[in-house]
mmCIF file with all atom_site columns, C-alpha atoms in Angstrom:
data_model
loop_
_atom_site.group_PDB
_atom_site.id
_atom_site.type_symbol
_atom_site.label_atom_id
_atom_site.label_alt_id
_atom_site.label_comp_id
_atom_site.label_asym_id
_atom_site.label_entity_id
_atom_site.label_seq_id
_atom_site.pdbx_PDB_ins_code
_atom_site.Cartn_x
_atom_site.Cartn_y
_atom_site.Cartn_z
_atom_site.occupancy
_atom_site.B_iso_or_equiv
_atom_site.pdbx_formal_charge
_atom_site.auth_seq_id
_atom_site.auth_comp_id
_atom_site.auth_asym_id
_atom_site.auth_atom_id
_atom_site.pdbx_PDB_model_num
ATOM 1   C CA . MET C 1 1   ? 290.276 -72.172 169.997 1.00 42.00 ? 1   MET C CA 1
ATOM 2   C CA . VAL C 1 2   ? 286.881 -69.630 168.429 1.00 42.00 ? 2   VAL C CA 1
ATOM 3   C CA . PHE C 1 3   ? 290.076 -67.161 168.511 1.00 39.00 ? 3   PHE C CA 1
ATOM 4   C CA . ARG C 1 4   ? 292.197 -68.002 165.715 1.00 42.00 ? 4   ARG C CA 1
ATOM 5   C CA . VAL C 1 5   ? 289.276 -69.397 163.580 1.00 40.00 ? 5   VAL C CA 1
ATOM 6   C CA . ARG C 1 6   ? 287.448 -65.535 163.806 1.00 39.00 ? 6   ARG C CA 1
ATOM 7   C CA . GLY C 1 7   ? 290.968 -64.184 162.897 1.00 40.00 ? 7   GLY C CA 1
ATOM 8   C CA . ALA C 1 8   ? 291.687 -66.823 159.638 1.00 38.00 ? 8   ALA C CA 1
ATOM 9   C CA . LEU C 1 9   ? 287.859 -65.501 158.447 1.00 37.00 ? 9   LEU C CA 1
ATOM 10  C CA . VAL C 1 10  ? 288.987 -62.052 158.708 1.00 37.00 ? 10  VAL C CA 1
ATOM 11  C CA . GLY C 1 11  ? 292.150 -63.340 156.616 1.00 39.00 ? 11  GLY C CA 1
ATOM 12  C CA . LEU C 1 12  ? 289.928 -65.165 154.180 1.00 38.00 ? 12  LEU C CA 1
ATOM 13  C CA . GLY C 1 13  ? 287.207 -61.717 153.982 1.00 40.00 ? 13  GLY C CA 1
ATOM 14  C CA . LEU C 1 14  ? 290.405 -59.204 153.647 1.00 38.00 ? 14  LEU C CA 1
ATOM 15  C CA . ALA C 1 15  ? 291.986 -61.880 151.057 1.00 39.00 ? 15  ALA C CA 1
ATOM 16  C CA . ALA C 1 16  ? 288.736 -61.813 148.715 1.00 40.00 ? 16  ALA C CA 1
ATOM 17  C CA . ALA C 1 17  ? 288.249 -57.891 149.496 1.00 42.00 ? 17  ALA C CA 1
ATOM 18  C CA . GLY C 1 18  ? 291.667 -56.911 148.287 1.00 45.00 ? 18  GLY C CA 1
ATOM 19  C CA . GLY C 1 19  ? 290.965 -59.200 144.852 1.00 46.00 ? 19  GLY C CA 1
ATOM 20  C CA . ALA C 1 20  ? 287.979 -56.730 144.389 1.00 48.00 ? 20  ALA C CA 1
ATOM 21  C CA . TRP C 1 21  ? 289.929 -54.232 144.221 1.00 74.00 ? 21  TRP C CA 1
ATOM 22  C CA . ALA C 1 22  ? 291.770 -55.669 141.298 1.00 87.00 ? 22  ALA C CA 1
ATOM 23  C CA . VAL C 1 23  ? 292.032 -53.214 138.183 1.00 96.00 ? 23  VAL C CA 1
ATOM 24  C CA . GLN C 1 24  ? 291.576 -54.105 134.159 1.00 97.00 ? 24  GLN C CA 1
ATOM 25  C CA . ILE C 1 25  ? 291.043 -52.038 131.099 1.00 97.00 ? 25  ILE C CA 1
ATOM 26  C CA . THR C 1 26  ? 286.943 -52.002 130.647 1.00 96.00 ? 26  THR C CA 1
ATOM 27  C CA . GLY C 1 27  ? 286.675 -50.525 126.660 1.00 97.00 ? 27  GLY C CA 1
ATOM 28  C CA . LEU C 1 28  ? 289.830 -49.954 124.525 1.00 97.00 ? 28  LEU C CA 1
ATOM 29  C CA . SER C 1 29  ? 289.224 -47.969 121.431 1.00 97.00 ? 29  SER C CA 1
ATOM 30  C CA . PRO C 1 30  ? 289.924 -47.951 118.924 1.00 98.00 ? 30  PRO C CA 1
ATOM 31  C CA . GLN C 1 31  ? 289.542 -52.138 118.098 1.00 97.00 ? 31  GLN C CA 1
ATOM 32  C CA . GLY C 1 32  ? 289.217 -54.399 114.640 1.00 97.00 ? 32  GLY C CA 1
ATOM 33  C CA . GLU C 1 33  ? 289.395 -52.632 111.555 1.00 96.00 ? 33  GLU C CA 1
ATOM 34  C CA . VAL C 1 34  ? 288.731 -48.725 111.255 1.00 95.00 ? 34  VAL C CA 1
ATOM 35  C CA . ALA C 1 35  ? 289.378 -46.768 108.750 1.00 92.00 ? 35  ALA C CA 1
ATOM 36  C CA . ARG C 1 36  ? 290.562 -43.570 110.423 1.00 92.00 ? 36  ARG C CA 1
ATOM 37  C CA . VAL C 1 37  ? 292.337 -43.233 113.611 1.00 96.00 ? 37  VAL C CA 1
ATOM 38  C CA . ARG C 1 38  ? 293.925 -40.457 115.714 1.00 96.00 ? 38  ARG C CA 1
ATOM 39  C CA . GLN C 1 39  ? 293.495 -41.712 119.154 1.00 97.00 ? 39  GLN C CA 1
ATOM 40  C CA . VAL C 1 40  ? 293.651 -44.510 121.609 1.00 98.00 ? 40  VAL C CA 1
ATOM 41  C CA . VAL C 1 41  ? 291.403 -44.320 124.767 1.00 98.00 ? 41  VAL C CA 1
ATOM 42  C CA . ALA C 1 42  ? 291.321 -47.135 127.535 1.00 98.00 ? 42  ALA C CA 1
ATOM 43  C CA . SER C 1 43  ? 289.185 -47.128 130.103 1.00 98.00 ? 43  SER C CA 1
ATOM 44  C CA . PHE C 1 44  ? 289.483 -48.791 133.940 1.00 97.00 ? 44  PHE C CA 1
ATOM 45  C CA . ASP C 1 45  ? 286.816 -49.883 135.758 1.00 97.00 ? 45  ASP C CA 1
ATOM 46  C CA . ALA C 1 46  ? 288.828 -48.581 139.129 1.00 96.00 ? 46  ALA C CA 1
ATOM 47  C CA . PRO C 1 47  ? 290.852 -45.737 139.337 1.00 96.00 ? 47  PRO C CA 1
ATOM 48  C CA . ALA C 1 48  ? 294.269 -46.806 137.514 1.00 96.00 ? 48  ALA C CA 1
ATOM 49  C CA . VAL C 1 49  ? 297.116 -44.177 138.725 1.00 96.00 ? 49  VAL C CA 1
ATOM 50  C CA . ALA C 1 50  ? 296.523 -40.440 141.276 1.00 95.00 ? 50  ALA C CA 1
ATOM 51  C CA . PHE C 1 51  ? 294.689 -38.335 139.921 1.00 90.00 ? 51  PHE C CA 1
ATOM 52  C CA . GLY C 1 52  ? 296.663 -35.480 138.448 1.00 85.00 ? 52  GLY C CA 1
ATOM 53  C CA . ASN C 1 53  ? 299.998 -37.221 138.666 1.00 86.00 ? 53  ASN C CA 1
ATOM 54  C CA . PRO C 1 54  ? 302.397 -35.517 135.702 1.00 81.00 ? 54  PRO C CA 1
ATOM 55  C CA . ASN C 1 55  ? 304.898 -38.883 136.271 1.00 86.00 ? 55  ASN C CA 1
ATOM 56  C CA . ALA C 1 56  ? 302.424 -41.786 136.103 1.00 94.00 ? 56  ALA C CA 1
ATOM 57  C CA . ALA C 1 57  ? 303.664 -44.145 134.108 1.00 96.00 ? 57  ALA C CA 1
ATOM 58  C CA . ALA C 1 58  ? 301.529 -45.212 130.963 1.00 97.00 ? 58  ALA C CA 1
ATOM 59  C CA . PRO C 1 59  ? 299.809 -48.317 131.137 1.00 98.00 ? 59  PRO C CA 1
ATOM 60  C CA . LEU C 1 60  ? 300.003 -49.747 128.078 1.00 98.00 ? 60  LEU C CA 1
ATOM 61  C CA . GLN C 1 61  ? 302.683 -49.851 125.131 1.00 97.00 ? 61  GLN C CA 1
ATOM 62  C CA . LEU C 1 62  ? 301.194 -49.590 121.646 1.00 96.00 ? 62  LEU C CA 1
ATOM 63  C CA . ARG C 1 63  ? 302.807 -50.717 118.384 1.00 96.00 ? 63  ARG C CA 1
ATOM 64  C CA . CYS C 1 64  ? 302.562 -49.926 114.620 1.00 96.00 ? 64  CYS C CA 1
ATOM 65  C CA . ASN C 1 65  ? 304.073 -51.932 111.589 1.00 96.00 ? 65  ASN C CA 1
ATOM 66  C CA . GLU C 1 66  ? 305.011 -48.518 110.528 1.00 93.00 ? 66  GLU C CA 1
ATOM 67  C CA . PRO C 1 67  ? 307.059 -46.654 113.109 1.00 90.00 ? 67  PRO C CA 1
ATOM 68  C CA . GLN C 1 68  ? 306.504 -43.090 111.424 1.00 90.00 ? 68  GLN C CA 1
ATOM 69  C CA . ALA C 1 69  ? 303.165 -43.127 111.022 1.00 86.00 ? 69  ALA C CA 1
ATOM 70  C CA . SER C 1 70  ? 302.369 -44.418 114.532 1.00 86.00 ? 70  SER C CA 1
ATOM 71  C CA . ALA C 1 71  ? 304.496 -41.208 116.585 1.00 95.00 ? 71  ALA C CA 1
ATOM 72  C CA . GLY C 1 72  ? 302.707 -39.593 118.780 1.00 97.00 ? 72  GLY C CA 1
ATOM 73  C CA . THR C 1 73  ? 301.878 -39.005 123.163 1.00 96.00 ? 73  THR C CA 1
ATOM 74  C CA . GLY C 1 74  ? 300.092 -40.645 125.588 1.00 96.00 ? 74  GLY C CA 1
ATOM 75  C CA . ARG C 1 75  ? 298.415 -39.168 128.871 1.00 96.00 ? 75  ARG C CA 1
ATOM 76  C CA . TRP C 1 76  ? 295.977 -39.343 131.645 1.00 96.00 ? 76  TRP C CA 1
ATOM 77  C CA . VAL C 1 77  ? 293.091 -37.824 131.516 1.00 95.00 ? 77  VAL C CA 1
ATOM 78  C CA . ASP C 1 78  ? 291.560 -38.645 134.547 1.00 95.00 ? 78  ASP C CA 1
ATOM 79  C CA . GLU C 1 79  ? 292.476 -41.614 137.378 1.00 96.00 ? 79  GLU C CA 1
ATOM 80  C CA . ARG C 1 80  ? 290.111 -43.744 134.490 1.00 97.00 ? 80  ARG C CA 1
ATOM 81  C CA . ARG C 1 81  ? 291.265 -42.902 131.020 1.00 97.00 ? 81  ARG C CA 1
ATOM 82  C CA . TRP C 1 82  ? 294.822 -42.808 129.503 1.00 97.00 ? 82  TRP C CA 1
ATOM 83  C CA . VAL C 1 83  ? 294.683 -41.206 125.917 1.00 97.00 ? 83  VAL C CA 1
ATOM 84  C CA . TYR C 1 84  ? 297.432 -41.957 122.542 1.00 97.00 ? 84  TYR C CA 1
ATOM 85  C CA . ASP C 1 85  ? 297.592 -39.026 120.206 1.00 97.00 ? 85  ASP C CA 1
ATOM 86  C CA . PHE C 1 86  ? 298.660 -39.504 117.040 1.00 97.00 ? 86  PHE C CA 1
ATOM 87  C CA . GLN C 1 87  ? 300.685 -37.063 115.391 1.00 96.00 ? 87  GLN C CA 1
ATOM 88  C CA . GLN C 1 88  ? 299.126 -37.625 112.417 1.00 95.00 ? 88  GLN C CA 1
ATOM 89  C CA . MET C 1 89  ? 296.091 -38.770 111.144 1.00 96.00 ? 89  MET C CA 1
ATOM 90  C CA . LEU C 1 90  ? 297.163 -42.853 110.714 1.00 96.00 ? 90  LEU C CA 1
ATOM 91  C CA . PRO C 1 91  ? 297.097 -43.929 106.604 1.00 94.00 ? 91  PRO C CA 1
ATOM 92  C CA . PRO C 1 92  ? 295.437 -47.457 105.492 1.00 94.00 ? 92  PRO C CA 1
ATOM 93  C CA . GLY C 1 93  ? 297.221 -50.677 106.285 1.00 95.00 ? 93  GLY C CA 1
ATOM 94  C CA . VAL C 1 94  ? 298.968 -50.064 109.554 1.00 96.00 ? 94  VAL C CA 1
ATOM 95  C CA . THR C 1 95  ? 298.336 -53.037 111.205 1.00 96.00 ? 95  THR C CA 1
ATOM 96  C CA . CYS C 1 96  ? 298.890 -51.644 115.718 1.00 97.00 ? 96  CYS C CA 1
ATOM 97  C CA . THR C 1 97  ? 298.824 -53.543 119.080 1.00 97.00 ? 97  THR C CA 1
ATOM 98  C CA . LEU C 1 98  ? 298.427 -53.035 122.497 1.00 97.00 ? 98  LEU C CA 1
ATOM 99  C CA . GLN C 1 99  ? 300.034 -54.181 124.921 1.00 98.00 ? 99  GLN C CA 1
ATOM 100 C CA . VAL C 1 100 ? 300.023 -53.689 129.068 1.00 98.00 ? 100 VAL C CA 1
ATOM 101 C CA . ALA C 1 101 ? 302.849 -52.476 129.725 1.00 97.00 ? 101 ALA C CA 1
ATOM 102 C CA . PRO C 1 102 ? 305.245 -54.971 132.002 1.00 96.00 ? 102 PRO C CA 1
ATOM 103 C CA . GLY C 1 103 ? 305.538 -54.711 135.217 1.00 95.00 ? 103 GLY C CA 1
ATOM 104 C CA . PHE C 1 104 ? 302.616 -51.629 134.703 1.00 96.00 ? 104 PHE C CA 1
ATOM 105 C CA . VAL C 1 105 ? 300.806 -51.834 138.466 1.00 95.00 ? 105 VAL C CA 1
ATOM 106 C CA . ALA C 1 106 ? 297.444 -50.002 139.443 1.00 96.00 ? 106 ALA C CA 1
ATOM 107 C CA . LEU C 1 107 ? 296.984 -46.918 142.068 1.00 93.00 ? 107 LEU C CA 1
ATOM 108 C CA . ASN C 1 108 ? 296.368 -50.168 144.059 1.00 94.00 ? 108 ASN C CA 1
ATOM 109 C CA . GLY C 1 109 ? 299.756 -51.460 144.152 1.00 94.00 ? 109 GLY C CA 1
ATOM 110 C CA . GLN C 1 110 ? 298.143 -54.683 141.695 1.00 95.00 ? 110 GLN C CA 1
ATOM 111 C CA . PRO C 1 111 ? 299.022 -55.644 138.819 1.00 95.00 ? 111 PRO C CA 1
ATOM 112 C CA . LEU C 1 112 ? 296.255 -55.079 135.443 1.00 96.00 ? 112 LEU C CA 1
ATOM 113 C CA . THR C 1 113 ? 293.835 -58.315 135.526 1.00 96.00 ? 113 THR C CA 1
ATOM 114 C CA . GLY C 1 114 ? 291.879 -58.842 132.416 1.00 95.00 ? 114 GLY C CA 1
ATOM 115 C CA . PRO C 1 115 ? 292.979 -59.171 128.700 1.00 96.00 ? 115 PRO C CA 1
ATOM 116 C CA . GLN C 1 116 ? 296.466 -58.219 127.870 1.00 97.00 ? 116 GLN C CA 1
ATOM 117 C CA . ARG C 1 117 ? 296.289 -57.474 124.647 1.00 98.00 ? 117 ARG C CA 1
ATOM 118 C CA . PHE C 1 118 ? 294.608 -55.556 121.931 1.00 98.00 ? 118 PHE C CA 1
ATOM 119 C CA . ALA C 1 119 ? 294.737 -54.760 118.040 1.00 98.00 ? 119 ALA C CA 1
ATOM 120 C CA . PHE C 1 120 ? 293.543 -52.517 116.293 1.00 97.00 ? 120 PHE C CA 1
ATOM 121 C CA . GLU C 1 121 ? 293.956 -52.005 111.597 1.00 97.00 ? 121 GLU C CA 1
ATOM 122 C CA . THR C 1 122 ? 292.794 -49.084 109.322 1.00 96.00 ? 122 THR C CA 1
ATOM 123 C CA . GLY C 1 123 ? 292.499 -51.576 106.591 1.00 91.00 ? 123 GLY C CA 1
ATOM 124 C CA . GLY C 1 124 ? 293.612 -51.516 102.915 1.00 82.00 ? 124 GLY C CA 1
ATOM 125 C CA . PRO C 1 125 ? 293.014 -49.296 99.649  1.00 68.00 ? 125 PRO C CA 1
#
């Protein structure tokens, strides 16, 4: 009986430790109303991808109300930072949302926790 209790406690400890390994976005810039936007940066609290993996999936999907203005490319700078570079500075009146990409899992095999949607806009003239 003691063995079963210890085994259960070890199992609970491992489950609790697994929760501690959850990865989330701790910073996303820009947010809110910003006049000049050339780049989006997402920062994570733990490694989200293997550093140096050129095939690592994008963690976020970007959608803007002006698809032509929002053309660009995303890339991982390191295992904790993902960047989206716009081809051009966004003009006034552009609204963009970023949503955690469906099916994206962090390096530990778990989906991202925390906020799942972010937004910014470049304001009007």
